[in-house]
Short mmCIF file of C-alpha atoms in Angstrom, two decimals:
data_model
loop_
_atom_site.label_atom_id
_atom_site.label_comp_id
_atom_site.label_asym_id
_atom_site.label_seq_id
_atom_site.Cartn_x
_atom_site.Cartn_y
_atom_site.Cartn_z
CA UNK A 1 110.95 -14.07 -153.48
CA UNK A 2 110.98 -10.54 -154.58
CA UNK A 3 114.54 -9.43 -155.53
CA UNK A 4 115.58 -6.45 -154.55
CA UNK A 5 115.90 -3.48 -157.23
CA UNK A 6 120.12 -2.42 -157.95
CA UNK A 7 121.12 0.69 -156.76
CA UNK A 8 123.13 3.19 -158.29
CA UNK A 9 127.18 2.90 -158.34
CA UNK A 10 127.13 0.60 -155.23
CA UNK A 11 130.42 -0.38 -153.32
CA UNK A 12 131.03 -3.77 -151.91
CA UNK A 13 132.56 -2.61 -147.90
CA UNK A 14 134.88 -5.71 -146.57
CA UNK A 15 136.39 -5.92 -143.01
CA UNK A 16 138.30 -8.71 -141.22
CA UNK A 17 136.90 -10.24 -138.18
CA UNK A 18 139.54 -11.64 -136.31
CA UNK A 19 137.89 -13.87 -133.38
CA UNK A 20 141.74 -14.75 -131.82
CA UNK A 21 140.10 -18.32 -130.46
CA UNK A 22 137.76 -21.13 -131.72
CA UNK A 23 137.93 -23.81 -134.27
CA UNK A 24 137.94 -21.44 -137.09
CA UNK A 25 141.40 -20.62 -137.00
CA UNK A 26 144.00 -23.17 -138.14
CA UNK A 27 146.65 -23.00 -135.77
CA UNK A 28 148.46 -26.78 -136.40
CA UNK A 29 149.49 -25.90 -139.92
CA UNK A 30 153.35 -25.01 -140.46
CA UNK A 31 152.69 -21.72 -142.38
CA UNK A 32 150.18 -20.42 -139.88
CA UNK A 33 151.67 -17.08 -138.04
CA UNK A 34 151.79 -17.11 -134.42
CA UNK A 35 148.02 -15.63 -132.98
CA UNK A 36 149.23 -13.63 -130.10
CA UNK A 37 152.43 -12.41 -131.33
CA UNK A 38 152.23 -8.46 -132.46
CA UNK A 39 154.11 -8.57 -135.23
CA UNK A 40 150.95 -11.19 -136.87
CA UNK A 41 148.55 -8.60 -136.29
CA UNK A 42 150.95 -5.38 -137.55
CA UNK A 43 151.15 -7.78 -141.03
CA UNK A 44 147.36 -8.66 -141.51
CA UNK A 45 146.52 -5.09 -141.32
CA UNK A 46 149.01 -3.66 -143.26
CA UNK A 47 147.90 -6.28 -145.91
CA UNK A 48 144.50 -5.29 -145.51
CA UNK A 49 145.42 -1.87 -146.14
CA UNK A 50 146.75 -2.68 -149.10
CA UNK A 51 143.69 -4.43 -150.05
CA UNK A 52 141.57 -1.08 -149.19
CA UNK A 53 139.83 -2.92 -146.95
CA UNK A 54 137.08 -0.92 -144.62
CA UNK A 55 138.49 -2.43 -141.28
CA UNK A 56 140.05 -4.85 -138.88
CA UNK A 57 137.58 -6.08 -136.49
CA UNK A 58 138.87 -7.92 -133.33
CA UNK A 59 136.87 -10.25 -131.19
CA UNK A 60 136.58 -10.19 -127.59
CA UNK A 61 137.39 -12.98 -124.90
CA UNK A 62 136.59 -12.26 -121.21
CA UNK A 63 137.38 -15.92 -120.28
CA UNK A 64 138.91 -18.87 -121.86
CA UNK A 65 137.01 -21.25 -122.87
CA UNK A 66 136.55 -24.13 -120.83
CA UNK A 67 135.10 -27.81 -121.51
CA UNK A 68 133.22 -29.69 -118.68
CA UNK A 69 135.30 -27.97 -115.81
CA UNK A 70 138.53 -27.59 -117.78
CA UNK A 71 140.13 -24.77 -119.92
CA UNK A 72 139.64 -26.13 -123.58
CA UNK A 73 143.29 -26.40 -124.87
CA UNK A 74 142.50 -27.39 -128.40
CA UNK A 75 141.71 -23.47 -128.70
CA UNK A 76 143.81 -20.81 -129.43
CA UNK A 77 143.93 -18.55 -126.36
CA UNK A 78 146.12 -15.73 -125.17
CA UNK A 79 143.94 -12.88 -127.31
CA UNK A 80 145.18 -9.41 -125.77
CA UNK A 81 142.71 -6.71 -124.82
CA UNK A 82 141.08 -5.40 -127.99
CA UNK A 83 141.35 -1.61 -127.49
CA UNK A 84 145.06 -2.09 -126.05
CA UNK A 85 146.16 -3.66 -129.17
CA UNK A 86 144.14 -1.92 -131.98
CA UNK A 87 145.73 1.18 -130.46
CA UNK A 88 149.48 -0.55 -131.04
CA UNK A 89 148.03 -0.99 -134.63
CA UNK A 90 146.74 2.80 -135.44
CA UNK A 91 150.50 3.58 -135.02
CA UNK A 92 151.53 1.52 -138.06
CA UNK A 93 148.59 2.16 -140.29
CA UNK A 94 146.81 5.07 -141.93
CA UNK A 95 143.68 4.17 -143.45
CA UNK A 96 142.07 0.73 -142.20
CA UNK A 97 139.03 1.25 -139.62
CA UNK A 98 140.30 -0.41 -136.61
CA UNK A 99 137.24 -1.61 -134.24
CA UNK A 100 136.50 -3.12 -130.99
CA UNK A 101 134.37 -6.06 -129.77
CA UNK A 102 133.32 -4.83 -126.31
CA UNK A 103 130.83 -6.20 -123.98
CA UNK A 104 127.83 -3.82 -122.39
CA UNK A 105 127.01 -6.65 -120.24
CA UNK A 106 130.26 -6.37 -117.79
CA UNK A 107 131.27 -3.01 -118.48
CA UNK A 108 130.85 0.86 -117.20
CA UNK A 109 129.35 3.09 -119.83
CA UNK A 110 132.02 5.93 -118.51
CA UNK A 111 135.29 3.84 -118.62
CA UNK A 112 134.25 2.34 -121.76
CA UNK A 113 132.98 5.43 -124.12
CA UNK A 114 136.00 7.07 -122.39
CA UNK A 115 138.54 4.16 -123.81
CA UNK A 116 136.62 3.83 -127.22
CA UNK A 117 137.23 7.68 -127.47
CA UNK A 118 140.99 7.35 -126.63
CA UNK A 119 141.31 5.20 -129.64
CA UNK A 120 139.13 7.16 -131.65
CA UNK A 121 140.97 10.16 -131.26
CA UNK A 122 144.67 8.39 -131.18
CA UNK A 123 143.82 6.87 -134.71
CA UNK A 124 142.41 10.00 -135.97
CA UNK A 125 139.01 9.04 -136.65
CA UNK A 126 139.18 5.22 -137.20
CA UNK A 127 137.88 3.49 -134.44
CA UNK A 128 135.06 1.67 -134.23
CA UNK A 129 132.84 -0.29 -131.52
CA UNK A 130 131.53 -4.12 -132.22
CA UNK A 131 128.68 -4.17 -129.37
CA UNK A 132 128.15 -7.50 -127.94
CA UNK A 133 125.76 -8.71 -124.67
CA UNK A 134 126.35 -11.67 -122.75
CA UNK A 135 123.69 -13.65 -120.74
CA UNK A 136 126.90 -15.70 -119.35
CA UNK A 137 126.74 -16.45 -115.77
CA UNK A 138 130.08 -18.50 -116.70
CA UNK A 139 131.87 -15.17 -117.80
CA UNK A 140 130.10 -13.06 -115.37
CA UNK A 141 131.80 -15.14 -112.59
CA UNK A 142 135.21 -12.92 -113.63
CA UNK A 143 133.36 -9.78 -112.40
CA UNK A 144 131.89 -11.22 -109.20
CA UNK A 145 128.57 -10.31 -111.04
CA UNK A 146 127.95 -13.73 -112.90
CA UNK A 147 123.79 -14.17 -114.11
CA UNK A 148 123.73 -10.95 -112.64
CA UNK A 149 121.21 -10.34 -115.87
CA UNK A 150 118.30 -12.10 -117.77
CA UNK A 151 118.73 -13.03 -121.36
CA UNK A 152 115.86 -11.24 -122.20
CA UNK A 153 117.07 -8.12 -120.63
CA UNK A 154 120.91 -7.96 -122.15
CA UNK A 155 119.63 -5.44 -124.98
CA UNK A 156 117.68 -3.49 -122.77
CA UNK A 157 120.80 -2.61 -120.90
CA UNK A 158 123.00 -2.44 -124.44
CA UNK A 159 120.36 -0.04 -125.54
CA UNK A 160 120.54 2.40 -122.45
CA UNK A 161 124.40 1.60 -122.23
CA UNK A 162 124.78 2.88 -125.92
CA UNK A 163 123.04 6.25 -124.93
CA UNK A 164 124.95 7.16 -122.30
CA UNK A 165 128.00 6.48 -124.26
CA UNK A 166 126.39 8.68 -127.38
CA UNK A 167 125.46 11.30 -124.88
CA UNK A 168 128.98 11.25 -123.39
CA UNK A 169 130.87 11.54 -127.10
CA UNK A 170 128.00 14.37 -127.81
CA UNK A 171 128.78 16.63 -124.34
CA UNK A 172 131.88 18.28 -126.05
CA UNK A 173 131.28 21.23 -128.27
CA UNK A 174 132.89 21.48 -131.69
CA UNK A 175 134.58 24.85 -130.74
CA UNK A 176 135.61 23.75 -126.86
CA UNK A 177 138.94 23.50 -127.37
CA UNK A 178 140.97 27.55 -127.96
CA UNK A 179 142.76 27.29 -131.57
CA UNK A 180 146.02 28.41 -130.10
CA UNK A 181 148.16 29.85 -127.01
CA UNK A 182 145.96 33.28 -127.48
CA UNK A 183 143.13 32.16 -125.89
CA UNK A 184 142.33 32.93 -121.90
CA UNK A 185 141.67 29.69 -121.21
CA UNK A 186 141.92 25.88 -122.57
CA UNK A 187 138.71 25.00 -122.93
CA UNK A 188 135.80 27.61 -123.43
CA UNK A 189 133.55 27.83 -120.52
CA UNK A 190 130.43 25.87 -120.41
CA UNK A 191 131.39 23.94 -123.92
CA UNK A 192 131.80 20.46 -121.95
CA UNK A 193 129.23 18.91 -119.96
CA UNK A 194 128.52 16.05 -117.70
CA UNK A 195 126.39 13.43 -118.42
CA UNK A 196 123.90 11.85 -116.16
CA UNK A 197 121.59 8.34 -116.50
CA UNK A 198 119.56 7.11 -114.16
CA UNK A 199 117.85 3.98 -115.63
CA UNK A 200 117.10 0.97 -113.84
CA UNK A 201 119.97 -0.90 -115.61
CA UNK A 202 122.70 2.09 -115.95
CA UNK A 203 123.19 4.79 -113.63
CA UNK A 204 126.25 7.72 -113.89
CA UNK A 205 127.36 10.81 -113.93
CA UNK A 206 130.23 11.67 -116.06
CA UNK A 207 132.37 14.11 -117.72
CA UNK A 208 133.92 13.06 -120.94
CA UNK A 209 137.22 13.30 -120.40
CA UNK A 210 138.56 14.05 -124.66
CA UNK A 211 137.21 15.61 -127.43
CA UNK A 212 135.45 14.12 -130.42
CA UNK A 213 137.56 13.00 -133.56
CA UNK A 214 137.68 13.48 -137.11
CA UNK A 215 134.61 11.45 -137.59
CA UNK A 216 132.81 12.81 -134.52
CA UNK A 217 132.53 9.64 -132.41
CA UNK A 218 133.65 5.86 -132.86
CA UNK A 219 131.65 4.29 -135.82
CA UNK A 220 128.80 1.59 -133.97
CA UNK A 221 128.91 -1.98 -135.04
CA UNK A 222 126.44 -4.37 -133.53
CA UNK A 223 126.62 -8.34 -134.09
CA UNK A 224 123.19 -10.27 -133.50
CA UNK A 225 120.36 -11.68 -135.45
CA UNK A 226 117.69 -11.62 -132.50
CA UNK A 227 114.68 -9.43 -132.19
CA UNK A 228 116.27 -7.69 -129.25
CA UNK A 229 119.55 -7.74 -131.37
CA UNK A 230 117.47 -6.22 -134.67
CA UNK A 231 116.02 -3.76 -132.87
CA UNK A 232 119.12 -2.18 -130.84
CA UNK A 233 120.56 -1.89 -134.41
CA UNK A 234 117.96 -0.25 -135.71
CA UNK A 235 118.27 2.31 -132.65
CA UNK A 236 121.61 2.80 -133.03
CA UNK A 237 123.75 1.01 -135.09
CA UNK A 238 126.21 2.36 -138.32
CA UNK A 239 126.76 -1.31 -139.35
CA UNK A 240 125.00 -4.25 -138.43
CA UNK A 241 127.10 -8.01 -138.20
CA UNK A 242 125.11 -10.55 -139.09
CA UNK A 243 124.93 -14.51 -139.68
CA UNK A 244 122.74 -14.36 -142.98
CA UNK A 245 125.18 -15.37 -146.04
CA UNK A 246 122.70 -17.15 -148.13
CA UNK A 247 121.40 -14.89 -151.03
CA UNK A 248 117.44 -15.18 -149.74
CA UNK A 249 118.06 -14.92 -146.46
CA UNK A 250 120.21 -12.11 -146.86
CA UNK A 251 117.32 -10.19 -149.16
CA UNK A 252 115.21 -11.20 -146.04
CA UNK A 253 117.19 -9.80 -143.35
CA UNK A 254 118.11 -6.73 -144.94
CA UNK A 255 114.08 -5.82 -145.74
CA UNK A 256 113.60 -6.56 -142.30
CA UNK A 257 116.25 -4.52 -140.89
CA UNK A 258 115.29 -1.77 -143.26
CA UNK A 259 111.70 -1.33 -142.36
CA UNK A 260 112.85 -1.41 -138.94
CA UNK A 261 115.31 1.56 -139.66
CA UNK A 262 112.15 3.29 -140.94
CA UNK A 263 110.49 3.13 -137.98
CA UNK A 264 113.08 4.90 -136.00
CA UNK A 265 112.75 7.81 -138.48
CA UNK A 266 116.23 6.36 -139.95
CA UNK A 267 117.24 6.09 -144.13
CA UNK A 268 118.00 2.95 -145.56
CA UNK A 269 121.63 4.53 -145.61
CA UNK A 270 122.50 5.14 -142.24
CA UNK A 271 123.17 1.44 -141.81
CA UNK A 272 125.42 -1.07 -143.51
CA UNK A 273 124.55 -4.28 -143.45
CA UNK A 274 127.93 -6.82 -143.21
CA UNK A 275 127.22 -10.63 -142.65
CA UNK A 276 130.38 -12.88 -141.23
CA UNK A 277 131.43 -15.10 -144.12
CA UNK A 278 134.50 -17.86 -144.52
CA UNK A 279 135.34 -17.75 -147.59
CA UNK A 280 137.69 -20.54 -149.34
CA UNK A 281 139.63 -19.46 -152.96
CA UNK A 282 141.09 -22.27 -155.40
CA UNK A 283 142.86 -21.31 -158.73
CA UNK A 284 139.77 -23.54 -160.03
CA UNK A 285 135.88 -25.01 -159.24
CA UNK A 286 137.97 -28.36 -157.69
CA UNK A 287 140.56 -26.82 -156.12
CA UNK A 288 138.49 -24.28 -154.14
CA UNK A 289 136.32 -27.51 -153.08
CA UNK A 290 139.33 -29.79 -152.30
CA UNK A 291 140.44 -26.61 -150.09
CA UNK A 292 137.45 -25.85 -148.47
CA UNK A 293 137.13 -29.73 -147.24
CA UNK A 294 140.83 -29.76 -145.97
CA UNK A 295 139.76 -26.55 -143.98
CA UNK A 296 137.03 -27.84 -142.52
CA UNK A 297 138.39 -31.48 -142.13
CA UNK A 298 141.13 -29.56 -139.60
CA UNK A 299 138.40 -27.10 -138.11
CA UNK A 300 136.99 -30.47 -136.81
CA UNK A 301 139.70 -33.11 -136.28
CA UNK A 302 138.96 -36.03 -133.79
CA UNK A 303 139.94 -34.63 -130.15
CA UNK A 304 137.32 -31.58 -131.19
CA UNK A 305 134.63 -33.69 -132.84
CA UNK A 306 134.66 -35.37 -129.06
CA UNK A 307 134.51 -32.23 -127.16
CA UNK A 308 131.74 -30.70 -129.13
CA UNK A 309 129.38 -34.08 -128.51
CA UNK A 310 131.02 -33.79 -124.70
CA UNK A 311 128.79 -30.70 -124.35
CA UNK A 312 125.90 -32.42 -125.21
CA UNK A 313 126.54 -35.57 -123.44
CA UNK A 314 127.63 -33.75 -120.35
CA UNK A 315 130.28 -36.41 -119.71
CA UNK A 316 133.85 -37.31 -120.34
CA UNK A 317 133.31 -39.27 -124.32
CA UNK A 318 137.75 -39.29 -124.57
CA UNK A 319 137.44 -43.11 -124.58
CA UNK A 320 135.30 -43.42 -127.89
CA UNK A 321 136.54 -42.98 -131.54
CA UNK A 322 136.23 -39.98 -132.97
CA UNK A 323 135.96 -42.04 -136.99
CA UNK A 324 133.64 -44.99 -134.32
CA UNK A 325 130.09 -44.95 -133.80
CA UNK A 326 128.29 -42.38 -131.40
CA UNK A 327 128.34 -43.04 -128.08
CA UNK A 328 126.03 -45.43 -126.93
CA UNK A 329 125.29 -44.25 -123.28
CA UNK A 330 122.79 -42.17 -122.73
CA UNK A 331 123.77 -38.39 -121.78
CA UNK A 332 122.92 -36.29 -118.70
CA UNK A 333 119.51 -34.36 -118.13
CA UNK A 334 121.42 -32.11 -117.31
CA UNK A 335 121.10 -28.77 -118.79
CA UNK A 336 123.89 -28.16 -121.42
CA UNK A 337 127.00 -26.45 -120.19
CA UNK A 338 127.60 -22.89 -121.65
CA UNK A 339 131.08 -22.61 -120.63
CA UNK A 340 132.48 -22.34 -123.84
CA UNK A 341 130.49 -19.74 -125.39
CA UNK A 342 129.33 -21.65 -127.83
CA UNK A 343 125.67 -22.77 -127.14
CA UNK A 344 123.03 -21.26 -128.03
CA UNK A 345 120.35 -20.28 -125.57
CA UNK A 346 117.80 -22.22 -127.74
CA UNK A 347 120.06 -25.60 -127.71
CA UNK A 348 120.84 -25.16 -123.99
CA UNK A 349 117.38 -26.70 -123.24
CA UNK A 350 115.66 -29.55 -125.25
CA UNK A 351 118.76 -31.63 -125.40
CA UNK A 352 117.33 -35.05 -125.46
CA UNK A 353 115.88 -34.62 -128.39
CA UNK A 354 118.37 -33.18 -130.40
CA UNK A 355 120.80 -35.96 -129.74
CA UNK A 356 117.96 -38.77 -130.59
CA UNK A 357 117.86 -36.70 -133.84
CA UNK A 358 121.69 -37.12 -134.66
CA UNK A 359 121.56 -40.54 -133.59
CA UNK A 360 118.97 -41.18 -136.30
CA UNK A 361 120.81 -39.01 -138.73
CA UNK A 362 123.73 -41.55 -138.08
CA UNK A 363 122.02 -44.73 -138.39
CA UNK A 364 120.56 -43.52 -141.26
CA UNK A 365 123.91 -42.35 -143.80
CA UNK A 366 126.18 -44.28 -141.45
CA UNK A 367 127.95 -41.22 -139.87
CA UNK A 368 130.89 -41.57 -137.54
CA UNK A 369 131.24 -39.21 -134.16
CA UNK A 370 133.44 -37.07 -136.65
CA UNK A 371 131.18 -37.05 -139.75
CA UNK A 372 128.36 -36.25 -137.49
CA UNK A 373 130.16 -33.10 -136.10
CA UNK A 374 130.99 -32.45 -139.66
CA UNK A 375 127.55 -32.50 -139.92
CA UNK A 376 126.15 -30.95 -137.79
CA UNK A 377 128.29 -28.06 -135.97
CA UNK A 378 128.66 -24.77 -137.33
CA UNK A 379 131.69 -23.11 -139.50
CA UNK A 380 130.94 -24.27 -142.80
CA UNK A 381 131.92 -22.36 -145.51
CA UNK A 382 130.23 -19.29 -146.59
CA UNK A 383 131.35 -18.90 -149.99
CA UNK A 384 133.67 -21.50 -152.39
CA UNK A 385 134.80 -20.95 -155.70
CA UNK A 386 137.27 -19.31 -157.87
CA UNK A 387 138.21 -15.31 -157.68
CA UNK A 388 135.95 -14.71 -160.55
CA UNK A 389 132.97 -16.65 -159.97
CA UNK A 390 132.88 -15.44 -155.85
CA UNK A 391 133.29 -11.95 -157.60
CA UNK A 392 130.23 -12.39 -160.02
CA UNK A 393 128.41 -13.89 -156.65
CA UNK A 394 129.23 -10.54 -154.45
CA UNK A 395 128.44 -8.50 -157.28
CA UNK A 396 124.95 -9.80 -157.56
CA UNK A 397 124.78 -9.41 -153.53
CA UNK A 398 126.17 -6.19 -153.72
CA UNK A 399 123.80 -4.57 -156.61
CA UNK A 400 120.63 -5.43 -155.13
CA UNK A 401 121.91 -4.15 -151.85
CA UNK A 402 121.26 -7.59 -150.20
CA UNK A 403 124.18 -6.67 -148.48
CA UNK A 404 126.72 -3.71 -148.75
CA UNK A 405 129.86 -5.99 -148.28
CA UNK A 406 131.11 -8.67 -145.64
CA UNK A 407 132.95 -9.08 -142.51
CA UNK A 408 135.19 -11.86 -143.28
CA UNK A 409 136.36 -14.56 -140.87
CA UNK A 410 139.53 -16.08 -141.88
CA UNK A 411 140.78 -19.35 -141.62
CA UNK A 412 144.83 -19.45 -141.88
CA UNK A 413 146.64 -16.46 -141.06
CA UNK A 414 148.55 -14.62 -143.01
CA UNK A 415 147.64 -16.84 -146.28
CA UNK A 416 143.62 -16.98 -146.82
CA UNK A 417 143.84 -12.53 -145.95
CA UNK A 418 147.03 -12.66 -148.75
CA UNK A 419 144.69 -14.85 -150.97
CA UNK A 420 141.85 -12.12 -151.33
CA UNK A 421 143.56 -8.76 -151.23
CA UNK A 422 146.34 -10.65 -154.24
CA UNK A 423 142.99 -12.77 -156.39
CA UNK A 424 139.55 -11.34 -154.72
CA UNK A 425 140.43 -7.78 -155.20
CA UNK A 426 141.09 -6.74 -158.44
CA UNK A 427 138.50 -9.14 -159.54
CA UNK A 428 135.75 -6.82 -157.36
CA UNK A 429 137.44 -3.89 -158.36
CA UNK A 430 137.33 -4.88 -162.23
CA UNK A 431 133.30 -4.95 -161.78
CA UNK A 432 133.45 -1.45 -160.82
CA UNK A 433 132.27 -2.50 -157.49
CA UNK A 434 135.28 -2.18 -155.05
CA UNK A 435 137.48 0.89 -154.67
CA UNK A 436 140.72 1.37 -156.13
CA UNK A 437 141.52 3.89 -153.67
CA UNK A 438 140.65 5.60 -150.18
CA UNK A 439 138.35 8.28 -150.49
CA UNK A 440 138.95 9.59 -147.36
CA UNK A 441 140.49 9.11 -144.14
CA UNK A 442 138.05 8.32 -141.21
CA UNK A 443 136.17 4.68 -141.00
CA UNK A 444 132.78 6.67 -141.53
CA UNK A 445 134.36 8.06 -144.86
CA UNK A 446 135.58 4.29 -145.77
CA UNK A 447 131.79 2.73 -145.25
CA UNK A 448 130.34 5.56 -146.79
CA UNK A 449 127.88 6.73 -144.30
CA UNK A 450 125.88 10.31 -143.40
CA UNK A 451 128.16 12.38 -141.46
CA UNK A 452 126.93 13.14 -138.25
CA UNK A 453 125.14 15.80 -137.25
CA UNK A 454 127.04 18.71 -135.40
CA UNK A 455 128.01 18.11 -131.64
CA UNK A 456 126.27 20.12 -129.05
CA UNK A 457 126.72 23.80 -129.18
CA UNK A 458 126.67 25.72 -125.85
#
């Protein structure tokens, strides 16, 4: 593997990605802070503020998660509408980018753009939009619309979704709105206009109903390691979510990404590149470890270790052991049930002989139903260590611009967020690799990216 050459005076950019459900999140311990209450979310990003942090990403959740039929209680559930909330949030910060997960699978490209550009404006340039597809017929069923869409099609809408919305933040010109009270009229004839698409997957015409903000338009975030998923970043993209944590596969992803960039006529630096990591901190090498497998030990207690092989087996496995041996029936044909969200097309199919191979893994360590989920399922920890050794690892990350920072997902809430801005931090920012202050005020100015070019001119 070729490593990549450092770069001048880079800057390690770190955000928050708060998913609001899944096992992730430890909601059973006694200092965990309530995950719907507002005041949690007012003190995780005023702590990331302090911590100079880029932003505070929320997740989106058009359903709750259900388990063979019934909602999935062992989740945290109850996550209020992104946009609704980050907007509570502007009002009691100044600084952190506050963005959106929002779905271009069941929603308008007018009502959306026109909500992203509410919050935009309201925070003064700090908004941001996570774009996400769904091939869910399970969610879909909320918007009378379920499997309304092939998988393979999902980014082809995202992709003319995310140009109408572009086109409908572009349609104002910088100059449409009269300085003052002087002016004959409000707006300046002919500086706004509307906005038509007429694709096979999105059709409108539109007016955008506010004006651009600070930073021009809400900073584009897109989460998804497919080809479809590379390529809409590419296209339009500011920062790019991925799954790639591990140092080669990182280097590999970001070439790829980057020659991709190039042939959309795009720099290597109009795009950010911020995998999703879990991170665990301990005061020491064994501490950090001991931590990381009491965090995942409660990620995946018994009652979940169950319900994850329930998906698989397609039938009701409460009667078996969770520390016993797997179950010895045989499981449906059926395909696997996608009603939690958290299948993968490629494992919905092909079942049979995935579960023969955990049932040899098994036999062959002697793995209980738990230590098999262990195993097996995903969450593990991205990174474990002390401050100062996970600070000599992002450095190295950071320098050869494997990455340009992380998205982190959090595991106890207020504590593992307190942990990094109080021990993380100044270790980053005594490598000359993290800020010690806010440059500027707009997310675009936090992630460092190309200013945009001027909006329309009449």
């Amino acid at each position: 593997m070729t490593e990549p050459q450092p770069q001048p005076q880079p800057r390690l950019h770190l955000g928050v990605f708060f998913t609001g459900v899944g096992p992730q999140l430890i909601w059973t311990d006694p200092n965990a802070a309530s995950h719907t209450a507002i005041e949690t979310f007012v003190e995780i990003a005023q702590i990331l503020e302090r911590g100079l942090f880029d932003a505070f990403f929320l997740g989106e959740g058009l359903r709750v998660r259900e388990n063979r039929g019934r909602v999935f209680d062992l989740d945290v559930a109850g996550r209020p509408d992104a946009i609704t909330q980050l907007s509570a949030l502007a009002a009691v910060t100044e600084r952190i980018g506050l963005v959106a997960t929002q779905n271009t699978t069941y929603n308008y490209p007018a009502d959306l753009a026109r909500r992203l550009a509410s919050l935009d404006l309201l925070s003064e340039g700090r908004a941001g939009w996570n774009i996400v597809t769904t091939d869910n017929a399970w969610t879909g069923a909320n918007f009378r619309h379920g499997g309304w869409l092939e998988h393979e099609r999902r980014y082809e809408r995202a992709g003319q979704f995310v140009e109408a919305a572009k086109a409908l933040w572009a349609s104002w010109a910088p100059d449409a709105v009269a300085p003052d009270g002087q002016a004959p009229r409000w707006s300046r004839p002919g500086s706004v206009s509307p906005v038509e698409a007429d694709t096979d997957l999105v059709r409108l015409r539109a007016t955008a109903t506010v004006p651009g903000s600070r930073q021009g338009r809400p900073v584009l975030f897109q989460a998804g390691d497919s080809d479809g998923g590379r390529e809409l970043a590419a296209r339009h993209a500011d920062v790019v979510f991925s799954a790639n944590t591990e140092y080669g596969k990182a280097v590999a992803y970001a070439a790829d990404l980057r020659d991709r960039l190039a042939r959309h006529g795009r720099t290597p630096d109009s795009l950010r590149i911020l995998p999703g990591a879990s991170l665990v901190l301990g005061d020491t090498p064994a501490e950090a470890e001991e931590k990381a497998r009491w965090v995942r030990g409660e990620q995946v207690n018994g009652p979940r270790a169950l319900a994850f092989l329930e998906q698989y087996w397609g039938t009701d496995l409460s009667g078996y052991d969770p520390d016993g041996p797997l179950p010895d029936i045989e499981p449906s044909e059926d395909e696997l049930d996608p009603s939690r969200g958290t299948i993968s097309i490629e494992r919905r199919s092909g079942k049979l002989a995935l579960i023969q191979k955990w049932r040899d893994l098994a036999a062959e360590r002697g793995l209980s139903i738990r230590d098999l989920v262990l195993e097996v399922s995903p969450g593990h920890p991205s990174f474990v260590g002390t401050p100062s050794t996970i600070a000599d690892e992002w450095t190295r990350y950071v320098t050869s611009r494997a990455v340009d920072g992380f998205n982190i997902l959090p595991h106890l809430l207020p504590a593992s967020i307190s942990d990094i801005v109080d021990k993380l931090v100044p270790e980053l920012q005594e490598r000359g690799v993290y800020r010690t202050e806010y440059r500027g005020t707009t997310l675009r100015e936090h992630l460092d990216l190309p200013s945009l070019p001027a909006a329309r001119d009449s």
